[in-house]
GROMACS .gro file of C-alpha atoms in nm:
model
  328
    1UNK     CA    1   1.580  -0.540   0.112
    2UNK     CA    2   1.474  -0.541  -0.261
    3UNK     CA    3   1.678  -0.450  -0.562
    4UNK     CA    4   1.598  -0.101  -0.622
    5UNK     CA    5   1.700  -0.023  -0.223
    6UNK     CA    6   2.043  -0.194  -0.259
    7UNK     CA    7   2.084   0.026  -0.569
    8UNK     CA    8   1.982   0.341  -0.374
    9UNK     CA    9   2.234   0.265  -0.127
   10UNK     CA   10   2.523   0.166  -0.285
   11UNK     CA   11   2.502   0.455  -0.531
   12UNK     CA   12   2.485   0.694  -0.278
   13UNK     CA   13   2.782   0.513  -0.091
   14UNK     CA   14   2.976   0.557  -0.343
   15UNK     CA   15   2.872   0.956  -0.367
   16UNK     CA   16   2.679   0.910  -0.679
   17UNK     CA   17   2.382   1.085  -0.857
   18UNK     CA   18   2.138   0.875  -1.069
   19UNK     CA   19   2.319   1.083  -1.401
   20UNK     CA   20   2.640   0.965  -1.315
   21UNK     CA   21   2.572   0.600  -1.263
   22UNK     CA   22   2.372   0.606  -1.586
   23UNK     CA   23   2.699   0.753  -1.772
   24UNK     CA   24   2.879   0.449  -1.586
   25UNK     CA   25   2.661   0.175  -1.702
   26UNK     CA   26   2.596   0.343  -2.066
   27UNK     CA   27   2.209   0.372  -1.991
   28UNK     CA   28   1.977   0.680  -1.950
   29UNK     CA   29   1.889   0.843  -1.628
   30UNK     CA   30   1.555   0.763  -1.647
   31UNK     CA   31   1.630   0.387  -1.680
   32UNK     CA   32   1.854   0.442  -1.339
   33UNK     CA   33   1.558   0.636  -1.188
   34UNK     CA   34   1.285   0.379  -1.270
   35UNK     CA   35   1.493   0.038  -1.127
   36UNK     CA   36   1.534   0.278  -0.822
   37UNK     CA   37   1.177   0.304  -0.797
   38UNK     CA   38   1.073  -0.088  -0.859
   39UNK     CA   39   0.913   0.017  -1.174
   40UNK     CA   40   1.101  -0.165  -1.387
   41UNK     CA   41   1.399  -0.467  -1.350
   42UNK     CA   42   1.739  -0.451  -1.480
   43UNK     CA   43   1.814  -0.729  -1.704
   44UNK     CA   44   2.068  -0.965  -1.649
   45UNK     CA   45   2.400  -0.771  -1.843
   46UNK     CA   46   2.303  -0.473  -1.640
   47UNK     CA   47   2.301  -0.674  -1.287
   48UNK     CA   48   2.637  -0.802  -1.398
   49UNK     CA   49   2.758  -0.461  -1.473
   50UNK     CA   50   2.639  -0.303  -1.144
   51UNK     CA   51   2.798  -0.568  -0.977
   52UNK     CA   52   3.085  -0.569  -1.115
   53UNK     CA   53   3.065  -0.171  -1.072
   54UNK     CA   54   2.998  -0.169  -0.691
   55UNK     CA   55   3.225  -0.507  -0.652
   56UNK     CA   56   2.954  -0.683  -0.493
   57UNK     CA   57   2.824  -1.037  -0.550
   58UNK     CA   58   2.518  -1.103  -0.734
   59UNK     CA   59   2.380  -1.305  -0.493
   60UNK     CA   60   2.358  -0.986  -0.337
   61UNK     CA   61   2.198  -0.807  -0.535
   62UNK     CA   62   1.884  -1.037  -0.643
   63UNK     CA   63   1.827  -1.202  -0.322
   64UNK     CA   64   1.606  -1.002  -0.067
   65UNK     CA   65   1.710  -1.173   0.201
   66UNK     CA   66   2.070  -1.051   0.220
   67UNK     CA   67   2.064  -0.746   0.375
   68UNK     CA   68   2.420  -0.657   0.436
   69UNK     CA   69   2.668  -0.562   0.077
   70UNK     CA   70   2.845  -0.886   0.006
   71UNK     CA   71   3.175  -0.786  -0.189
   72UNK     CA   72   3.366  -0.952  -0.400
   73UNK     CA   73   3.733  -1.054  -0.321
   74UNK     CA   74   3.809  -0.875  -0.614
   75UNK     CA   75   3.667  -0.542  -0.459
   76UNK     CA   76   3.957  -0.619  -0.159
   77UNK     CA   77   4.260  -0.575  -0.428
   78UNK     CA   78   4.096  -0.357  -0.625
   79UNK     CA   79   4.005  -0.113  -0.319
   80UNK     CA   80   4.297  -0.112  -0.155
   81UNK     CA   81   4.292   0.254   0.046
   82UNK     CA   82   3.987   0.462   0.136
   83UNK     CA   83   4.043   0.805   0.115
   84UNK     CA   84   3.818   0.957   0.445
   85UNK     CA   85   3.672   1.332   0.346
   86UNK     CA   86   3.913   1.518   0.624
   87UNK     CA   87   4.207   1.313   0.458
   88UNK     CA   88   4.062   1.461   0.086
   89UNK     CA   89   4.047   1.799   0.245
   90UNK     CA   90   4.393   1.790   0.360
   91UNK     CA   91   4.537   1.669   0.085
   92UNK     CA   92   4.346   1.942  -0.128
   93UNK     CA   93   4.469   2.217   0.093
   94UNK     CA   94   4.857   2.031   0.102
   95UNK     CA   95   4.835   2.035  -0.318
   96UNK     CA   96   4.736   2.432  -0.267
   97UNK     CA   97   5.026   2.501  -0.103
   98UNK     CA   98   5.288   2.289  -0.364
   99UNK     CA   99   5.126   2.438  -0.624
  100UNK     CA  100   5.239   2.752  -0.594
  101UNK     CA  101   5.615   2.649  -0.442
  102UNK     CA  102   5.613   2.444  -0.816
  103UNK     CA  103   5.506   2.737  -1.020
  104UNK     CA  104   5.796   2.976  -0.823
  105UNK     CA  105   6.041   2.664  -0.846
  106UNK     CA  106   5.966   2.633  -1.277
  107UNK     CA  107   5.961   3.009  -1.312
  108UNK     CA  108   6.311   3.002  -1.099
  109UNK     CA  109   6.459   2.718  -1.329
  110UNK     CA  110   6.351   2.937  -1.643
  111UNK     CA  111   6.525   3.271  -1.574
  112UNK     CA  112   6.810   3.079  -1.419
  113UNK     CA  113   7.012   3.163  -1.729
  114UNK     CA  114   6.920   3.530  -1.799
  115UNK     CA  115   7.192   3.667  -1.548
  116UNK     CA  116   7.418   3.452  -1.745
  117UNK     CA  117   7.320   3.602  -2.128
  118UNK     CA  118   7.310   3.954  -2.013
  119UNK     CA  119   7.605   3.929  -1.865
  120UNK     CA  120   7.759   3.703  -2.168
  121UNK     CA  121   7.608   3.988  -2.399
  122UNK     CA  122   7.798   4.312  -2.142
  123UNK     CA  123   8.137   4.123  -2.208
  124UNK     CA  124   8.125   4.106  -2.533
  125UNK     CA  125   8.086   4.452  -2.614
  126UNK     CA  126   8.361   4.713  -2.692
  127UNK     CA  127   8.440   4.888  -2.404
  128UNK     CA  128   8.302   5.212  -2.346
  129UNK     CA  129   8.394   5.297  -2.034
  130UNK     CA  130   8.025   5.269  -1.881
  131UNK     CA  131   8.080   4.875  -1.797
  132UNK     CA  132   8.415   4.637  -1.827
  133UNK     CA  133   8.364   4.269  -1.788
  134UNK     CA  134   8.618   4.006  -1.857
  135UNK     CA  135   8.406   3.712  -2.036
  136UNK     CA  136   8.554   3.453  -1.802
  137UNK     CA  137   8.431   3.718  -1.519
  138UNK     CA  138   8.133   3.734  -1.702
  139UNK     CA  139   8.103   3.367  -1.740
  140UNK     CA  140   8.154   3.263  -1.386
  141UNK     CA  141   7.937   3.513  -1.220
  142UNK     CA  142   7.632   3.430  -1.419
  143UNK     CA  143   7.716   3.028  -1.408
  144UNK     CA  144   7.708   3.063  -0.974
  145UNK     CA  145   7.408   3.260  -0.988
  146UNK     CA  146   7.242   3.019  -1.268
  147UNK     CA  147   7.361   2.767  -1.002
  148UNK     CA  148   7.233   2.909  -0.704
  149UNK     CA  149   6.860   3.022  -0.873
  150UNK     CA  150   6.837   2.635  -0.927
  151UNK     CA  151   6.934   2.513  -0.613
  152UNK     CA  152   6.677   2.741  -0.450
  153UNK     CA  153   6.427   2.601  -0.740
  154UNK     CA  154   6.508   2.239  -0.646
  155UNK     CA  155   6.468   2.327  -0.284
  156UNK     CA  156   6.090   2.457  -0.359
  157UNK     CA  157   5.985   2.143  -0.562
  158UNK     CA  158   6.146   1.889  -0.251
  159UNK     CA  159   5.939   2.088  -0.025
  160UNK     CA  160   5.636   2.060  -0.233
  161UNK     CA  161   5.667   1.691  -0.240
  162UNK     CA  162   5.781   1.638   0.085
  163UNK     CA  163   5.430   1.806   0.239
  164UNK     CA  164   5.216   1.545   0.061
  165UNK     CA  165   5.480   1.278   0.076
  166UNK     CA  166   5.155   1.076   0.300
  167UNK     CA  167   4.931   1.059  -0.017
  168UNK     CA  168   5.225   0.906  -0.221
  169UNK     CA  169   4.973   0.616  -0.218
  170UNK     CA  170   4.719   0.812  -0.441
  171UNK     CA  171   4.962   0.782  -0.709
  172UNK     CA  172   5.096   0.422  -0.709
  173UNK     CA  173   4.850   0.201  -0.535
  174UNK     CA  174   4.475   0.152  -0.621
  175UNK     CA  175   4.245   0.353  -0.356
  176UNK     CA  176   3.885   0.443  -0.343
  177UNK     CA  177   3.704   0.756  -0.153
  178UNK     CA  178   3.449   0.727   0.097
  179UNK     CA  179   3.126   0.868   0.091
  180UNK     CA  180   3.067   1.266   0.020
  181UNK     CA  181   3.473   1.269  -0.107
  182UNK     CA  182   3.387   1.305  -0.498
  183UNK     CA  183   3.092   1.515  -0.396
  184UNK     CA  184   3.318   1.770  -0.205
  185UNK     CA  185   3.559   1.782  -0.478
  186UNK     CA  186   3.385   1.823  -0.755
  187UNK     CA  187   3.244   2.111  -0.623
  188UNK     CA  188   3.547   2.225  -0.535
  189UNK     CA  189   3.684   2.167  -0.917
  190UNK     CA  190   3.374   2.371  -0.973
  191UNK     CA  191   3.459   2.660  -0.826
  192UNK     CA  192   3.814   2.676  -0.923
  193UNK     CA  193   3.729   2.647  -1.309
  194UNK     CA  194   3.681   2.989  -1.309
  195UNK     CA  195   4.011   3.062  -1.169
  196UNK     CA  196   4.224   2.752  -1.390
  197UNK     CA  197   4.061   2.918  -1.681
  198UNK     CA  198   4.188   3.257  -1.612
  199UNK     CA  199   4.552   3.109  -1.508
  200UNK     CA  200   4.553   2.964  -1.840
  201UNK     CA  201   4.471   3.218  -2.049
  202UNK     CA  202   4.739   3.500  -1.866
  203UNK     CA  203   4.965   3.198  -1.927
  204UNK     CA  204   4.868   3.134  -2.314
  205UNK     CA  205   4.914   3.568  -2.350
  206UNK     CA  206   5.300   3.585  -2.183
  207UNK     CA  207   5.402   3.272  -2.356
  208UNK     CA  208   5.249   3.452  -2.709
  209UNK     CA  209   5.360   3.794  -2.627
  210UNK     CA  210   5.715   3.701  -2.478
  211UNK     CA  211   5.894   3.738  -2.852
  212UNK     CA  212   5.758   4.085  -2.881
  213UNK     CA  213   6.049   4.241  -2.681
  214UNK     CA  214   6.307   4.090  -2.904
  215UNK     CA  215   6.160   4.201  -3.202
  216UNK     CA  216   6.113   4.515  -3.081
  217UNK     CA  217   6.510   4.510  -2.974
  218UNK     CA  218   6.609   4.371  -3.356
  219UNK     CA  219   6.450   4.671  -3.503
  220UNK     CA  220   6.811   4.865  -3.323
  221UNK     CA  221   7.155   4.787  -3.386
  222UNK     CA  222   7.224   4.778  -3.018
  223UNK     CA  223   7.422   4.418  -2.933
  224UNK     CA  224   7.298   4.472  -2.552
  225UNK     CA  225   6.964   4.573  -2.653
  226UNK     CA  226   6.961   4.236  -2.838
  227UNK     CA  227   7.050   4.067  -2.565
  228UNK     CA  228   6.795   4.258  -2.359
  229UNK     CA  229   6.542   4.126  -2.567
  230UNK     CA  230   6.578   3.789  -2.496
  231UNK     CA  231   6.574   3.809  -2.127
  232UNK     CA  232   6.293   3.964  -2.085
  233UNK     CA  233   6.149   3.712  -2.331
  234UNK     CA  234   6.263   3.427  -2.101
  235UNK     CA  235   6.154   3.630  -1.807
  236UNK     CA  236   5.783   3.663  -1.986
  237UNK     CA  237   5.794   3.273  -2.073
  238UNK     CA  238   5.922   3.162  -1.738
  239UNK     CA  239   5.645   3.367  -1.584
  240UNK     CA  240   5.375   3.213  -1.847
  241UNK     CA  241   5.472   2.844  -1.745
  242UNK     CA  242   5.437   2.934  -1.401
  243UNK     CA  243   5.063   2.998  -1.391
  244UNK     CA  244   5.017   2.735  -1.622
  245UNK     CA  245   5.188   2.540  -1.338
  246UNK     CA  246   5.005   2.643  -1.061
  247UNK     CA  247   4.649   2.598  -1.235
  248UNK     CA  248   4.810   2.271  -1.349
  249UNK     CA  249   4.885   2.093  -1.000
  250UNK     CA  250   4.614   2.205  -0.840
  251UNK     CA  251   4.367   2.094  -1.111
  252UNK     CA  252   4.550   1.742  -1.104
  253UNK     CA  253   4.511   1.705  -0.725
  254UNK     CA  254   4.112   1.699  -0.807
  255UNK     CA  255   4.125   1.506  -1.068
  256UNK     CA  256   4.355   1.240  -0.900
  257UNK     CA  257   4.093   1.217  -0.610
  258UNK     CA  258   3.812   1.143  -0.905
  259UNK     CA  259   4.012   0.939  -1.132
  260UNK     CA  260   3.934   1.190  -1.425
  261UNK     CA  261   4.180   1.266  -1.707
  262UNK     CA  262   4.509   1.144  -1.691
  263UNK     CA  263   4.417   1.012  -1.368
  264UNK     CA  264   4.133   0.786  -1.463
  265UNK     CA  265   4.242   0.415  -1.422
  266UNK     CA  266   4.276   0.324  -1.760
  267UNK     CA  267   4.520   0.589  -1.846
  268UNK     CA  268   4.700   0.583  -1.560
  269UNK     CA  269   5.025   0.420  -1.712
  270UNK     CA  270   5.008   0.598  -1.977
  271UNK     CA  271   5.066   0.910  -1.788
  272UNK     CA  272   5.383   0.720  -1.613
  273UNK     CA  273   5.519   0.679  -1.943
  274UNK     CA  274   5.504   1.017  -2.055
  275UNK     CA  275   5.623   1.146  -1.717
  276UNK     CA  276   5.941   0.906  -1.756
  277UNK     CA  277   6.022   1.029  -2.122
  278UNK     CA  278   5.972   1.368  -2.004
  279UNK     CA  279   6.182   1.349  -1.738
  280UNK     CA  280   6.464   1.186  -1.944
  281UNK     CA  281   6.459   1.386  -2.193
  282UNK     CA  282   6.499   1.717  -1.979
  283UNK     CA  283   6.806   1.599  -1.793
  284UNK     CA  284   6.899   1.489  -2.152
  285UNK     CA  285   6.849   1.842  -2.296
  286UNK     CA  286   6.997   2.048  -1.980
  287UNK     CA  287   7.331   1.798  -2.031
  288UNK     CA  288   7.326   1.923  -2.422
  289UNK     CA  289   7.304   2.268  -2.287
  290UNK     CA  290   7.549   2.284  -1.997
  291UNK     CA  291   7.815   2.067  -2.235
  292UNK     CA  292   7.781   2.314  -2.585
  293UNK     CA  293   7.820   2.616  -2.292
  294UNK     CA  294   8.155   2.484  -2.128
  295UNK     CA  295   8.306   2.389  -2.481
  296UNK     CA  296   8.186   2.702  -2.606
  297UNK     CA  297   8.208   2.935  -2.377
  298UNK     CA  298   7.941   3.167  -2.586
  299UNK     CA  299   7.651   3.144  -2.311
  300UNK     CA  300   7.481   3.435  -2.435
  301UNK     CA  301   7.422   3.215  -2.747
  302UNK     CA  302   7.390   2.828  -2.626
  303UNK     CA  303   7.010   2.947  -2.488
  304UNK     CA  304   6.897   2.913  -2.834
  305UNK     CA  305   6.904   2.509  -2.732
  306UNK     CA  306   6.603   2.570  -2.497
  307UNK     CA  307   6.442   2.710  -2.735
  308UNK     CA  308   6.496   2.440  -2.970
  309UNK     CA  309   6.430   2.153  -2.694
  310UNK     CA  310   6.077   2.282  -2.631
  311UNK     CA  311   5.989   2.253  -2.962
  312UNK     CA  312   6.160   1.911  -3.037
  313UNK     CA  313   5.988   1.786  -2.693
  314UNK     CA  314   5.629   1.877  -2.842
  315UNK     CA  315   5.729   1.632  -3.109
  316UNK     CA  316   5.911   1.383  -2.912
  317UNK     CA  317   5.545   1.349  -2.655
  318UNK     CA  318   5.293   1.355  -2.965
  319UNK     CA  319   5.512   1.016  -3.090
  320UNK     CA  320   5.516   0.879  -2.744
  321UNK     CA  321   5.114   0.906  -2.755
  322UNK     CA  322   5.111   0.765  -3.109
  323UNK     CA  323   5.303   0.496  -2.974
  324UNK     CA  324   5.106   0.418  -2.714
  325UNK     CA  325   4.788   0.456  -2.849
  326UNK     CA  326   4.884   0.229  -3.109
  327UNK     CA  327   4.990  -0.034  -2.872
  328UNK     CA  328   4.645  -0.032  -2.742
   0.00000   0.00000   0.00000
């Protein structure tokens, strides 16, 4: 078997066109389609590079003789796992499904406190004889259900993991797909771009448009219309982050399966880093919350340190990236 046939075949074993292995090697696609066609030779850096792309020797590749792929050790550890097409499909379909227990689970955790702040907002109005709530009444009523929304939340997102809990693997462990996978899902990122584009921008609109109701409720002197306005703006946030959510996870689940984005292999920690500052910083920022509320007891106010969070965590990531970027 001759050069150019070993380079048909393992490019199409791996589920590639002659544009994409071009892009991989930095060379044009007419350079790709000519070695494919014996018309012209690769020269030495490029055999190197296409064996060091398809992990196979180059013994391999330049002698005739060998008919059967000879891979390199190297190709074992770096392998590891091969993801079969039924096992991409299912694990496509399994992401489907989380995505949207995620996005309820988010927009859960955001309204959490709005039962809290209206009712925070009720008590500490004159009475009028319409409503009379005692602000530790107040208080505890809207802490259980704040409480209970989050349990229910926290439910959603174990669920969500525990469905794909199988493909843990695709996260922490190096794997490679089989033949047709990165065909498949491509086209299936294809045809959802159309939908993650729309997700996004209803997302982008309630997340802009969610201060409009408070500003509307400043221009009257009403306390409880006040207060009003800033649950519905949580309500219109909460329900912004959940399609960004939803477009979000299932988006990643492609782009995990093709190593694209934060996914590809060279940026891989650097999403685990940002994931682990994230995280800390959340449980860091709810803590700040829950502690100024108890002390406080004015929980129709303390929501003013989500507010502030989210825009002291856009600075907190962009340094993390600077960091690590820099380290690089």
């Amino acid at each position: 078997m001759i050069l150019a046939d070993k380079i048909i075949r393992l490019r199409k074993k791996n589920g590639w066109s002659q544009e994409e292995l071009a892009n991989k090697l930095g060379v044009s696609r007419q350079a790709v389609s000519k070695w494919e066609a014996a018309q012209t030779v690769p020269d030495l850096n490029r055999i190197l590079s296409l064996a060091s792309l398809f992990s196979v020797t180059t013994d391999y590749l330049l002698k005739d003789e060998i008919e059967n792929e000879e891979y390199t050790s190297e190709n074992e550890e770096k392998t590891g796992r091969k993801v079969s097409l039924s096992e991409a499909n299912e694990y496509l379909a399994l992401r489907k499904s989380a995505a949207l227990k995620i996005a309820v689970g988010t927009f859960l955790c955001a309204i959490s406190p709005v039962l809290l702040i209206l009712l925070g907002g009720i008590s500490s109005l004159p009475e009028t004889g319409a409503v009379n709530l005692s602000g530790n009444g107040a208080g505890i009523t809207g802490l259980c259900v704040l409480l209970v929304t989050v349990v229910a939340a926290v439910v959603l997102f174990i669920l969500a993991g525990s469905k794909s809990a199988d493909y843990a693997f695709l996260e922490k462990e190096p794997f490679e797909t089989e033949y047709g996978v990165e065909g498949m899902v491509k086209n299936f990122k294809k045809s959802f771009r159309a939908q993650y584009m729309r997700y996004n921008i209803i997302g982008i609109c309630l997340c802009i448009l969610s201060p409009i109701p408070l500003f509307i409720s400043a221009l009257s002197e009403s306390e409880l219309l006040a207060v009003a306005g800033v649950c519905v703006l949580i309500v219109l946030a909460g329900s912004g982050a959940a399609f960004f959510v939803n477009a979000g996870v299932r988006n990643a689940s492609m782009e995990r399966l093709l190593k694209e984005g934060e996914f590809s292999e060279t940026r891989r920690e650097k999403v685990r880093v940002k994931e682990g500052v994230s995280t800390v910083y959340w449980l860091a920022a709810t803590a700040v919350y829950l502690a100024a509320s108890f002390a406080t007891g004015k929980w129709d106010r303390t929501w003013i340190i989500w507010a502030v969070s989210g825009i002291i965590y856009a600075v907190v990531i962009n340094i993390v990236k600077l960091i690590i970027k820099d380290n690089d």
